Short mmCIF file of C-alpha atoms and ligand atoms in Angstrom, two decimals:
data_model
loop_
_atom_site.label_atom_id
_atom_site.label_comp_id
_atom_site.label_asym_id
_atom_site.label_seq_id
_atom_site.Cartn_x
_atom_site.Cartn_y
_atom_site.Cartn_z
CA MET A 254 -0.01 0.06 0.08
CA SER A 255 1.37 3.43 -0.85
CA SER A 256 1.78 5.90 2.00
CA PRO A 257 -1.15 8.21 2.63
CA ARG A 258 -1.01 11.81 1.58
CA HIS A 259 -0.97 13.58 4.83
CA PHE A 260 -1.15 17.44 5.27
CA LEU A 261 0.80 18.15 8.42
CA THR A 262 3.04 21.25 7.95
CA LEU A 263 3.83 23.49 4.91
CA GLU A 264 7.51 22.43 5.24
CA ASP A 265 6.66 19.01 4.00
CA PHE A 266 5.75 20.43 0.51
CA SER A 267 7.44 22.05 -2.47
CA GLU A 268 6.39 25.34 -3.78
CA ASP A 269 4.90 23.59 -6.86
CA GLN A 270 2.76 21.28 -4.73
CA LEU A 271 1.32 24.14 -2.70
CA ARG A 272 0.83 26.29 -5.77
CA ASN A 273 -1.09 23.45 -7.32
CA MET A 274 -3.36 23.27 -4.20
CA LEU A 275 -3.96 27.03 -4.35
CA ALA A 276 -4.90 26.75 -8.08
CA VAL A 277 -7.37 24.02 -7.18
CA ALA A 278 -8.68 26.16 -4.30
CA ASN A 279 -9.24 29.02 -6.73
CA GLU A 280 -11.01 26.84 -9.22
CA LEU A 281 -13.34 25.28 -6.58
CA LYS A 282 -14.10 28.68 -5.17
CA ALA A 283 -15.10 29.94 -8.64
CA ARG A 284 -17.32 27.00 -9.15
CA THR A 285 -18.86 27.31 -5.81
CA LYS A 286 -19.64 30.99 -6.60
CA ARG A 287 -21.25 29.92 -9.86
CA GLY A 288 -23.48 27.58 -7.85
CA GLU A 289 -21.91 24.50 -9.26
CA ARG A 290 -21.52 21.35 -7.10
CA ASP A 291 -18.81 18.74 -7.38
CA GLU A 292 -18.96 15.17 -6.28
CA LEU A 293 -15.22 14.77 -6.15
CA LEU A 294 -15.35 13.10 -2.71
CA ARG A 295 -18.59 11.39 -3.09
CA HIS A 296 -19.11 8.70 -0.28
CA LYS A 297 -15.74 9.68 1.45
CA VAL A 298 -15.98 10.13 5.15
CA LEU A 299 -13.79 12.57 7.09
CA ALA A 300 -13.49 12.08 10.83
CA MET A 301 -12.87 15.48 12.53
CA ILE A 302 -11.28 15.09 15.98
CA PHE A 303 -11.06 18.20 18.18
CA GLU A 304 -9.08 18.30 21.33
CA LYS A 305 -9.73 22.04 21.54
CA GLN A 306 -12.45 24.56 20.58
CA SER A 307 -13.04 25.72 16.98
CA THR A 308 -15.43 27.58 14.91
CA ARG A 309 -13.93 28.19 11.50
CA THR A 310 -11.96 24.92 11.21
CA ARG A 311 -14.82 22.74 12.25
CA VAL A 312 -17.49 24.46 10.15
CA SER A 313 -15.33 24.99 6.97
CA PHE A 314 -14.16 21.37 6.89
CA ASP A 315 -17.64 20.16 7.44
CA VAL A 316 -19.23 22.30 4.72
CA GLY A 317 -16.30 21.69 2.47
CA MET A 318 -16.68 17.86 2.62
CA ARG A 319 -20.43 18.22 2.01
CA GLN A 320 -19.90 20.60 -0.94
CA LEU A 321 -17.63 17.83 -2.41
CA GLY A 322 -20.24 15.14 -2.00
CA GLY A 323 -18.59 13.61 1.10
CA GLU A 324 -19.62 13.29 4.72
CA THR A 325 -18.07 14.30 8.07
CA MET A 326 -18.09 12.97 11.68
CA PHE A 327 -17.29 15.22 14.56
CA LEU A 328 -15.47 13.73 17.52
CA SER A 329 -14.39 15.67 20.54
CA GLY A 330 -11.18 14.46 22.00
CA ASP A 331 -12.50 14.28 25.52
CA SER A 332 -15.31 11.97 24.52
CA MET A 333 -12.87 9.44 22.94
CA GLN A 334 -10.87 6.73 24.54
CA LEU A 335 -7.97 8.98 23.85
CA ALA A 336 -8.98 10.78 27.05
CA ARG A 337 -8.53 7.50 28.87
CA GLU A 338 -5.05 7.00 27.49
CA GLU A 339 -5.63 4.92 24.38
CA THR A 340 -2.65 5.78 22.26
CA LEU A 341 -2.80 8.00 19.22
CA ALA A 342 -1.19 5.18 17.15
CA ASP A 343 -3.97 2.59 18.23
CA THR A 344 -6.64 5.30 17.60
CA ALA A 345 -5.10 5.83 14.10
CA ARG A 346 -5.14 2.12 13.33
CA VAL A 347 -8.72 1.71 14.29
CA MET A 348 -9.97 4.86 12.61
CA SER A 349 -8.23 3.76 9.38
CA ARG A 350 -10.55 0.74 9.30
CA TYR A 351 -13.69 2.94 9.41
CA VAL A 352 -13.19 6.32 7.71
CA ASP A 353 -11.28 7.70 4.68
CA ALA A 354 -9.37 10.60 6.36
CA ILE A 355 -8.79 12.28 9.61
CA MET A 356 -8.72 16.00 10.41
CA ILE A 357 -7.40 16.59 13.96
CA ARG A 358 -6.86 19.64 16.16
CA ILE A 359 -4.57 18.62 18.92
CA LEU A 360 -2.06 20.80 20.79
CA ASP A 361 1.02 18.50 20.97
CA HIS A 362 2.59 18.33 17.48
CA ASP A 363 4.35 15.10 18.36
CA ASP A 364 0.90 13.59 19.02
CA LEU A 365 -0.11 14.53 15.57
CA LEU A 366 3.03 12.84 14.13
CA ASP A 367 2.28 9.74 16.13
CA LEU A 368 -1.23 9.59 14.75
CA ALA A 369 -0.14 10.22 11.20
CA GLY A 370 2.80 7.73 11.41
CA ALA A 371 0.32 4.93 12.33
CA SER A 372 -2.47 5.90 9.94
CA ASP A 373 -3.21 4.22 6.70
CA ILE A 374 -5.41 7.09 5.72
CA PRO A 375 -4.57 10.86 5.18
CA VAL A 376 -4.21 13.03 8.36
CA ILE A 377 -4.79 16.84 8.14
CA ASN A 378 -3.32 19.22 10.73
CA GLY A 379 -6.26 21.30 11.87
CA LEU A 380 -3.86 23.17 14.37
CA THR A 381 -1.23 22.14 16.81
CA ARG A 382 0.79 24.47 19.02
CA ARG A 383 3.57 24.11 16.36
CA ALA A 384 1.70 24.87 13.16
CA HIS A 385 -1.61 25.95 11.55
CA PRO A 386 -0.92 25.20 7.95
CA CYS A 387 -4.61 25.19 6.78
CA GLN A 388 -4.89 28.77 7.97
CA VAL A 389 -1.73 30.00 6.15
CA MET A 390 -2.95 28.46 2.78
CA ALA A 391 -6.09 30.50 3.14
CA ASP A 392 -4.17 33.55 3.96
CA ILE A 393 -1.93 33.25 0.89
CA GLN A 394 -4.99 32.69 -1.20
CA THR A 395 -6.58 35.78 0.23
CA PHE A 396 -3.45 37.96 -0.19
CA GLU A 397 -3.10 36.98 -3.86
CA GLU A 398 -6.86 37.62 -4.65
CA HIS A 399 -6.40 41.11 -3.44
CA ARG A 400 -2.80 42.00 -4.36
CA GLY A 401 -1.43 39.42 -6.83
CA SER A 402 1.62 37.18 -6.23
CA ILE A 403 2.95 36.91 -2.67
CA LYS A 404 6.47 36.35 -4.12
CA GLY A 405 8.56 39.39 -3.16
CA ALA A 406 5.80 40.91 -1.04
CA THR A 407 6.71 42.29 2.34
CA VAL A 408 4.66 40.79 5.21
CA ALA A 409 4.97 41.87 8.74
CA TRP A 410 3.95 39.79 11.83
CA VAL A 411 3.41 41.81 15.08
CA GLY A 412 2.72 40.18 18.44
CA ASP A 413 3.06 36.82 19.99
CA ALA A 414 5.13 34.01 18.30
CA ASN A 415 2.80 31.24 17.77
CA ASN A 416 1.56 28.38 15.48
CA VAL A 417 0.19 30.67 12.73
CA LEU A 418 3.44 32.62 12.63
CA ALA A 419 5.35 29.27 12.21
CA SER A 420 3.36 28.30 9.25
CA TRP A 421 3.95 31.80 7.87
CA VAL A 422 7.70 31.23 8.23
CA HIS A 423 7.44 27.95 6.36
CA ALA A 424 5.37 29.57 3.55
CA SER A 425 7.68 32.59 3.28
CA LYS A 426 10.60 30.38 2.62
CA LEU A 427 8.73 28.45 -0.13
CA PHE A 428 7.03 31.39 -1.77
CA GLY A 429 9.82 33.86 -1.65
CA THR A 430 8.04 36.28 0.65
CA ARG A 431 9.91 38.97 2.81
CA PHE A 432 8.62 38.07 6.15
CA ARG A 433 9.42 40.39 9.10
CA ILE A 434 8.60 39.42 12.57
CA ALA A 435 8.28 41.70 15.59
CA CYS A 436 7.84 39.92 18.96
CA PRO A 437 8.84 40.86 22.47
CA ASP A 438 11.73 38.73 23.53
CA GLU A 439 9.57 37.20 26.28
CA TYR A 440 6.98 35.95 23.86
CA GLY A 441 9.35 35.29 20.98
CA PRO A 442 9.91 32.12 19.01
CA ASP A 443 10.70 28.79 20.85
CA GLN A 444 13.84 26.69 19.75
CA ALA A 445 12.00 24.81 17.01
CA LEU A 446 10.68 27.95 15.43
CA LEU A 447 14.01 29.72 15.82
CA ALA A 448 15.62 26.89 13.84
CA ASP A 449 12.93 27.26 11.10
CA ILE A 450 13.65 31.03 11.04
CA ARG A 451 17.30 30.39 10.62
CA GLU A 452 16.68 27.88 7.89
CA ALA A 453 14.51 30.27 6.05
CA GLY A 454 17.54 32.55 5.60
CA ALA A 455 17.24 36.09 4.30
CA HIS A 456 13.57 35.70 3.59
CA VAL A 457 12.64 35.91 7.30
CA THR A 458 13.86 38.56 9.80
CA LEU A 459 13.24 38.62 13.57
CA GLY A 460 13.28 41.67 15.78
CA GLU A 461 11.41 43.31 18.64
CA ASP A 462 10.35 46.59 17.12
CA PRO A 463 6.80 46.68 15.60
CA HIS A 464 7.36 50.02 13.94
CA GLU A 465 10.39 48.76 12.04
CA ALA A 466 8.68 45.54 10.99
CA VAL A 467 5.61 47.24 9.53
CA LYS A 468 7.53 49.96 7.63
CA ASP A 469 6.19 49.98 3.99
CA ALA A 470 4.81 46.40 4.40
CA ASP A 471 2.14 45.12 2.03
CA LEU A 472 0.44 43.00 4.70
CA ILE A 473 0.33 43.30 8.49
CA ILE A 474 -0.78 40.16 10.45
CA THR A 475 -1.36 39.54 14.11
CA ASP A 476 -3.10 36.97 16.28
CA THR A 477 -4.37 36.46 19.72
CA TRP A 478 -1.83 37.26 22.52
CA VAL A 479 -2.89 34.02 24.32
CA SER A 480 -3.08 30.83 22.24
CA MET A 481 -4.95 27.72 23.16
CA GLY A 482 -2.82 25.88 25.79
CA ASP A 483 -0.90 28.92 26.86
CA THR A 484 -0.74 28.91 30.57
CA ASP A 485 1.46 31.96 31.44
CA VAL A 486 -1.41 34.39 30.78
CA SER A 487 -1.10 37.11 33.34
CA ASP A 488 1.70 39.36 32.03
CA ARG A 489 0.97 39.01 28.33
CA ARG A 490 -1.32 41.92 28.05
CA LYS A 491 1.20 44.26 29.56
CA THR A 492 4.13 43.09 27.67
CA LEU A 493 2.36 42.73 24.30
CA LYS A 494 0.50 46.11 24.45
CA PRO A 495 3.05 47.99 22.32
CA TYR A 496 2.29 45.33 19.58
CA ARG A 497 -1.32 46.17 19.30
CA VAL A 498 -2.21 46.85 15.66
CA ASP A 499 -3.90 50.29 15.56
CA THR A 500 -4.35 52.99 12.94
CA ASN A 501 -0.92 54.53 13.83
CA LEU A 502 0.76 51.22 13.09
CA MET A 503 -1.14 50.56 9.96
CA GLY A 504 -0.17 54.19 8.91
CA LEU A 505 3.47 53.14 8.76
CA ALA A 506 2.85 50.32 6.26
CA ASP A 507 2.31 50.79 2.54
CA LYS A 508 -0.78 52.83 1.97
CA ASP A 509 -2.46 49.81 0.18
CA ALA A 510 -1.39 47.37 2.93
CA LEU A 511 -3.87 44.68 4.01
CA PHE A 512 -4.65 43.58 7.52
CA MET A 513 -5.17 39.89 8.45
CA HIS A 514 -6.05 37.99 11.61
CA CYS A 515 -6.86 34.30 11.60
CA LEU A 516 -9.68 34.99 14.16
CA PRO A 517 -11.07 34.70 16.78
CA ALA A 518 -9.82 38.30 17.51
CA HIS A 519 -9.61 39.85 20.95
CA ARG A 520 -10.68 43.34 19.97
CA GLY A 521 -8.91 46.08 21.94
CA ASP A 522 -5.98 43.73 22.71
CA GLU A 523 -4.03 42.75 19.64
CA VAL A 524 -6.04 44.78 17.26
CA THR A 525 -8.35 47.77 17.56
CA ASP A 526 -11.87 47.90 16.17
CA GLU A 527 -10.89 50.63 13.83
CA VAL A 528 -8.36 48.46 12.11
CA ILE A 529 -10.16 45.06 11.99
CA ASP A 530 -13.39 46.78 10.79
CA GLY A 531 -11.47 49.23 8.57
CA PRO A 532 -11.04 49.31 4.74
CA GLN A 533 -7.69 47.58 4.85
CA SER A 534 -8.92 44.50 6.77
CA VAL A 535 -9.58 41.26 4.78
CA VAL A 536 -10.28 39.08 7.83
CA PHE A 537 -13.56 37.75 6.74
CA ASP A 538 -12.28 37.03 3.20
CA GLU A 539 -9.56 35.20 4.98
CA ALA A 540 -12.11 33.18 7.02
CA GLU A 541 -14.13 32.44 3.89
CA ASN A 542 -11.03 31.17 2.20
CA ARG A 543 -10.52 28.45 4.84
CA LEU A 544 -13.43 26.69 3.12
CA HIS A 545 -11.99 26.94 -0.36
CA ALA A 546 -8.35 26.24 0.56
CA GLN A 547 -9.37 23.33 2.57
CA LYS A 548 -11.41 21.76 -0.26
CA ALA A 549 -8.19 21.88 -2.23
CA ILE A 550 -6.26 20.25 0.68
CA LEU A 551 -8.85 17.58 0.87
CA CYS A 552 -8.66 16.87 -2.84
CA TYR A 553 -4.85 16.65 -2.48
CA CYS A 554 -5.18 14.11 0.33
CA PHE A 555 -7.52 12.03 -1.63
CA GLY A 556 -5.12 11.91 -4.65
CA ILE A 557 -6.88 14.68 -6.78
CA ASP A 558 -4.39 17.07 -8.22
CA THR A 559 -6.50 18.71 -10.96
CA VAL A 560 -10.17 19.52 -11.07
N1 LIG B 617 -8.72 30.45 12.70
C1 LIG B 617 -9.13 29.29 13.18
O1 LIG B 617 -8.47 28.22 13.11
O2 LIG B 617 -10.35 29.43 13.85
P1 LIG B 617 -11.05 28.40 14.74
O3 LIG B 617 -10.29 28.24 16.00
O4 LIG B 617 -12.34 28.95 15.07
O5 LIG B 617 -11.16 27.09 14.00
N1 LIG B 618 -2.80 31.05 17.69
C1 LIG B 618 -4.18 30.68 17.94
C2 LIG B 618 -4.91 30.36 16.73
C3 LIG B 618 -6.37 30.17 16.88
C4 LIG B 618 -7.09 29.82 15.67
C5 LIG B 618 -4.31 29.49 18.96
O1 LIG B 618 -3.52 28.57 18.81
O2 LIG B 618 -5.13 29.52 19.89
#
């Protein structure tokens, strides 16, 4: 049996592979907008396992499968025997006998790798503490719809160093994006992410000054200051306050710069209402594109490279 096509982190792919998925995403989006339905995944069943909360990931995968003729099954991690110490590997072996693919949101990235390693069916990363690759595929699709190729564009990340940032680092290396990170030292990248940043070479720079990072940028991105699983919550607000994206910070970027946030947003903390509801914000296009990008990821996982 050939090994399944997992979608675990963007680092696992070539630029051509991701470009192909984005092309499929754009085509499927256009068809959906024309009211056309595909049956590309007819009778396929996707199990969706959530160890943590979700709105966008859960709903967009569910709707995406249905729009492609497939079906889904929602499983909360705490209702499974996983919560009573059944191993990820045994869970994967059992699930492989029932369903056609698994999408999982699980904090520990090594747990995701254990599941995928034992699975005979494709596994999709619906967010770990290490990476959120589905989100960044939707982000790139969104940027390119508004502004053309991300290659050579300048993108600034301002705030906490987290999973979404990590997937942007991986994407920037592949797509040739100039990616500038501004994080306070206290909430900066962990060792694994630092290694990724170093490996990305000149494409990615890391500093602490948000003003410097956003200067003339084409896109400013931020995310919550407290990610799922973060326990050191108390001092974050104070330390991260200078990283809030407000109109002053947006004013330092290119005049046509876009603003993105993967959502859910904590309005008044990492971003002001004026910015997230303002004319440069594309956060709801970004949320919509989760649906279209993930339909393309599902197609890839099921061996469909052209539509
Ligand atoms: N952006 C994102 O993954 O949202 P959810 O947590 O609602 O799935
Ligand atoms: N960085 C956030 C993303 C939520 C979609 C978290 O991990 O909680």
